[in-house]
Short mmCIF file of C-alpha atoms in Angstrom, two decimals:
data_model
loop_
_atom_site.label_atom_id
_atom_site.label_comp_id
_atom_site.label_asym_id
_atom_site.label_seq_id
_atom_site.Cartn_x
_atom_site.Cartn_y
_atom_site.Cartn_z
CA ALA A 1 13.13 13.69 -8.86
CA GLN A 2 9.97 13.75 -6.68
CA SER A 3 8.97 11.31 -3.95
CA VAL A 4 6.11 10.66 -1.78
CA THR A 5 5.65 8.79 1.52
CA GLN A 6 2.41 7.69 3.14
CA PRO A 7 3.62 6.65 6.69
CA ASP A 8 0.53 4.67 7.57
CA ILE A 9 -0.06 1.33 5.87
CA HIS A 10 -3.45 0.70 7.80
CA ILE A 11 -5.79 3.01 9.50
CA THR A 12 -8.83 1.84 11.62
CA VAL A 13 -11.44 4.27 12.47
CA SER A 14 -15.04 3.84 13.99
CA GLU A 15 -17.88 5.05 11.88
CA GLY A 16 -18.71 8.72 12.31
CA ALA A 17 -15.06 9.35 13.71
CA SER A 18 -12.68 11.92 12.06
CA LEU A 19 -10.18 10.77 9.70
CA GLU A 20 -6.83 12.09 8.76
CA LEU A 21 -4.42 10.31 6.54
CA ARG A 22 -0.88 11.43 6.15
CA CYS A 23 1.18 12.27 3.15
CA ASN A 24 4.70 13.75 2.92
CA TYR A 25 6.38 14.61 -0.35
CA SER A 26 9.94 15.47 -1.45
CA TYR A 27 10.24 18.03 -4.17
CA GLY A 28 12.47 21.26 -4.61
CA ALA A 29 9.61 23.52 -5.25
CA THR A 30 5.82 23.50 -5.02
CA PRO A 31 4.52 20.48 -6.50
CA TYR A 32 1.39 19.17 -8.01
CA LEU A 33 -0.50 17.01 -5.36
CA PHE A 34 -3.30 14.48 -5.64
CA TRP A 35 -5.19 11.99 -3.50
CA TYR A 36 -6.76 9.15 -5.19
CA VAL A 37 -9.14 6.47 -3.61
CA GLN A 38 -9.40 2.71 -4.86
CA SER A 39 -12.38 0.82 -3.91
CA PRO A 40 -11.70 -3.06 -3.85
CA GLY A 41 -11.79 -4.32 -7.41
CA GLN A 42 -11.93 -0.92 -8.99
CA GLY A 43 -9.49 1.54 -10.48
CA LEU A 44 -8.45 4.64 -8.78
CA GLN A 45 -10.50 7.66 -8.72
CA LEU A 46 -9.47 11.33 -7.96
CA LEU A 47 -10.60 12.70 -4.66
CA LEU A 48 -8.75 16.17 -5.08
CA LYS A 49 -5.79 17.82 -6.18
CA TYR A 50 -3.84 20.91 -5.43
CA PHE A 51 -1.73 22.74 -8.01
CA SER A 52 -1.88 26.40 -6.95
CA GLY A 53 -3.94 28.87 -4.96
CA ASP A 54 -5.72 28.17 -1.70
CA THR A 55 -3.84 25.49 0.22
CA LEU A 56 -6.99 23.95 1.69
CA VAL A 57 -8.62 21.85 -1.12
CA GLN A 58 -12.20 20.57 -1.11
CA GLY A 59 -12.83 17.36 -3.08
CA ILE A 60 -15.49 14.99 -3.38
CA LYS A 61 -17.25 12.76 -0.79
CA GLY A 62 -16.66 15.35 1.85
CA PHE A 63 -12.96 14.89 1.71
CA GLU A 64 -10.48 17.86 2.22
CA ALA A 65 -6.84 18.13 2.06
CA GLU A 66 -4.49 20.92 3.19
CA PHE A 67 -1.07 21.57 1.43
CA LYS A 68 1.71 22.65 4.00
CA ARG A 69 4.80 23.85 2.46
CA SER A 70 6.70 23.97 5.91
CA GLN A 71 5.94 20.43 6.54
CA SER A 72 6.01 19.30 3.00
CA SER A 73 2.52 17.59 3.61
CA PHE A 74 -0.57 17.26 2.08
CA ASN A 75 -2.68 15.36 4.48
CA LEU A 76 -6.32 14.10 3.74
CA ARG A 77 -9.21 14.76 6.09
CA LYS A 78 -12.96 13.96 6.77
CA PRO A 79 -14.82 15.10 9.70
CA SER A 80 -17.14 12.03 9.93
CA VAL A 81 -16.23 8.74 8.17
CA HIS A 82 -18.89 6.38 6.48
CA TRP A 83 -18.68 2.53 6.19
CA SER A 84 -18.62 3.31 2.31
CA ASP A 85 -15.04 5.12 2.67
CA ALA A 86 -13.61 2.07 3.40
CA ALA A 87 -10.80 1.83 0.61
CA GLU A 88 -7.25 2.27 -0.42
CA TYR A 89 -5.90 5.84 -0.49
CA PHE A 90 -2.93 6.94 -2.70
CA CYS A 91 -1.22 10.36 -2.48
CA ALA A 92 0.53 11.21 -5.72
CA VAL A 93 3.06 14.03 -6.32
CA GLY A 94 3.72 15.60 -9.75
CA ALA A 95 6.32 18.08 -11.04
CA PRO A 96 5.51 21.20 -12.76
CA GLY A 97 7.36 22.01 -15.62
CA GLY A 98 8.81 18.41 -15.53
CA SER A 99 7.62 14.80 -16.39
CA TYR A 100 4.02 14.39 -16.60
CA ILE A 101 4.28 11.09 -14.70
CA PRO A 102 3.16 11.54 -11.13
CA THR A 103 4.74 9.48 -8.31
CA PHE A 104 2.54 7.46 -6.35
CA GLY A 105 2.76 6.76 -2.48
CA ARG A 106 2.44 2.99 -1.52
CA GLY A 107 -1.25 3.50 -0.22
CA THR A 108 -2.92 3.73 2.97
CA SER A 109 -5.70 0.95 3.68
CA LEU A 110 -8.67 2.43 5.60
CA ILE A 111 -10.77 0.07 7.77
CA VAL A 112 -14.22 1.38 9.13
CA HIS A 113 -15.65 -0.18 12.21
CA PRO A 114 -19.34 0.00 12.69
CA GLY B 1 -19.50 9.40 -21.53
CA ALA B 2 -17.64 6.01 -21.33
CA GLY B 3 -14.54 5.84 -19.00
CA VAL B 4 -11.42 3.89 -19.44
CA SER B 5 -11.88 0.18 -20.21
CA GLN B 6 -9.43 -2.59 -19.66
CA SER B 7 -9.51 -6.31 -21.25
CA PRO B 8 -9.43 -8.94 -19.98
CA SER B 9 -10.53 -8.12 -16.33
CA ASN B 10 -8.74 -11.51 -15.35
CA LYS B 11 -5.98 -13.61 -16.96
CA VAL B 12 -4.53 -16.69 -15.88
CA THR B 13 -1.72 -17.91 -17.79
CA GLU B 14 1.31 -20.29 -17.27
CA LYS B 15 4.86 -19.48 -16.85
CA GLY B 16 6.62 -18.79 -20.08
CA LYS B 17 3.45 -17.92 -22.05
CA ASP B 18 2.98 -14.44 -23.64
CA VAL B 19 0.09 -12.24 -22.65
CA GLU B 20 -1.53 -9.12 -24.09
CA LEU B 21 -3.47 -6.61 -22.21
CA ARG B 22 -5.66 -3.91 -23.67
CA CYS B 23 -6.57 -0.47 -22.57
CA ASP B 24 -9.15 1.78 -24.42
CA PRO B 25 -8.69 5.31 -22.98
CA ILE B 26 -11.19 7.98 -22.87
CA SER B 27 -11.83 9.32 -26.37
CA GLY B 28 -9.80 12.49 -27.07
CA HIS B 29 -7.28 11.69 -24.19
CA THR B 30 -3.84 12.32 -25.75
CA ALA B 31 -1.92 10.89 -22.70
CA LEU B 32 -2.05 7.05 -21.82
CA TYR B 33 -0.22 5.42 -18.79
CA TRP B 34 0.50 1.90 -17.69
CA TYR B 35 1.08 0.95 -14.13
CA ARG B 36 1.56 -2.29 -12.25
CA GLN B 37 0.05 -2.75 -8.91
CA SER B 38 1.38 -5.68 -6.88
CA LEU B 39 -0.17 -7.06 -3.74
CA GLY B 40 0.16 -4.34 -1.01
CA GLN B 41 2.27 -2.10 -2.88
CA GLY B 42 1.53 1.07 -4.62
CA LEU B 43 1.58 1.80 -8.30
CA GLU B 44 4.70 1.16 -10.22
CA PHE B 45 4.90 3.25 -13.54
CA LEU B 46 5.55 1.15 -16.56
CA ILE B 47 5.17 3.30 -19.62
CA TYR B 48 3.70 6.51 -20.62
CA PHE B 49 2.43 7.71 -24.27
CA GLN B 50 1.73 11.25 -25.23
CA GLY B 51 0.30 12.06 -28.48
CA ASN B 52 2.78 11.31 -31.27
CA SER B 53 5.61 11.65 -29.13
CA ALA B 54 8.07 8.79 -28.37
CA PRO B 55 6.89 6.94 -25.28
CA ASP B 56 8.48 6.98 -22.14
CA LYS B 57 9.50 3.44 -21.47
CA SER B 58 11.66 4.16 -18.25
CA GLY B 59 9.51 2.15 -15.96
CA LEU B 60 9.60 -1.19 -17.78
CA PRO B 61 11.25 -3.75 -15.61
CA SER B 62 12.64 -5.94 -18.29
CA ASP B 63 12.82 -6.25 -22.07
CA ARG B 64 9.96 -8.75 -21.82
CA PHE B 65 7.69 -5.98 -21.29
CA SER B 66 6.62 -3.97 -24.24
CA ALA B 67 3.64 -1.69 -25.38
CA GLU B 68 2.19 0.16 -28.21
CA ARG B 69 -0.48 2.66 -28.63
CA THR B 70 -2.20 2.50 -32.26
CA GLY B 71 -3.80 5.59 -33.82
CA GLY B 72 -3.23 7.44 -30.73
CA SER B 73 -6.15 5.52 -28.98
CA VAL B 74 -5.91 1.77 -27.90
CA SER B 75 -2.97 0.48 -26.38
CA THR B 76 -1.57 -3.01 -25.73
CA LEU B 77 0.76 -4.14 -22.94
CA THR B 78 2.57 -7.44 -23.97
CA ILE B 79 4.53 -9.51 -21.57
CA GLN B 80 6.53 -12.09 -23.07
CA ARG B 81 7.77 -15.38 -21.38
CA THR B 82 5.88 -14.63 -18.12
CA GLN B 83 7.23 -15.21 -14.91
CA GLN B 84 5.34 -15.69 -11.50
CA GLU B 85 6.71 -12.49 -10.35
CA ASP B 86 4.83 -10.58 -12.95
CA SER B 87 1.38 -11.50 -11.19
CA ALA B 88 -0.07 -8.36 -10.16
CA VAL B 89 -2.97 -5.91 -11.55
CA TYR B 90 -2.10 -3.88 -14.31
CA LEU B 91 -3.79 -0.46 -14.48
CA CYS B 92 -4.03 1.92 -17.33
CA ALA B 93 -5.17 5.56 -17.02
CA SER B 94 -5.47 8.32 -19.57
CA SER B 95 -5.36 12.05 -19.23
CA SER B 96 -6.18 15.22 -21.51
CA GLN B 97 -2.76 16.29 -20.73
CA THR B 98 -3.29 20.11 -20.80
CA GLY B 99 -0.74 20.27 -17.94
CA GLY B 100 1.10 18.38 -15.30
CA HIS B 101 -1.86 18.65 -12.91
CA ASP B 102 -4.19 16.79 -15.17
CA THR B 103 -6.40 14.34 -13.56
CA GLN B 104 -5.80 10.70 -14.65
CA TYR B 105 -8.86 8.49 -14.98
CA PHE B 106 -8.11 4.94 -14.52
CA GLY B 107 -9.52 1.57 -15.77
CA PRO B 108 -10.52 -1.09 -13.49
CA GLY B 109 -7.50 -3.18 -14.28
CA THR B 110 -6.31 -6.56 -15.36
CA ARG B 111 -5.58 -9.08 -12.90
CA LEU B 112 -2.81 -11.16 -14.21
CA THR B 113 -2.16 -14.56 -12.46
CA VAL B 114 1.14 -16.40 -13.67
CA LEU B 115 1.10 -20.11 -12.50
#
């Protein structure tokens, strides 16, 4: 079975600073990987996903993530954070050819200081 | 088009009462998921419906929890004899399920408070 770890519970950045949110997974082969964002009182929205091809994935709202097989990681990045990016971010991993039920990490809360 | 909708948005109940939570998925989506999100926790998978197949109930925490999906569309999650530890946000998601990398579309959730 697959698993996913988000090591950081909270991350605080200043507006305009760069951002990297960490995600590590455990799976025996190349997994499907997702990043979702949850704004307060809202459901989750997909930012980006990786399932094959180019390991650098571009998403919405200026986010990108890079799949690194050697590090079992799929870290989310943004070059310049906006105050509206303050939210909860979830990494998820799915198993190709297996269950269609992705496993979600515990989330990282992003706080943005003006 | 319309997204995933859930009702009610908030539900306050007394311990021991039964509650029903409703999810309307995106039209045409064959897959439907229920998750539970407790304060400060990630998403806990509860149950998965795919088309006419038998649902995957492996995430249901106890036999007090059940769910059904009528006509391959609307789903209802029922919690019997609610306990305080059932207090959480219950999220529903649907997807087109053409492959395991499908995007899940989430509803806004139902916040359940058990007094």
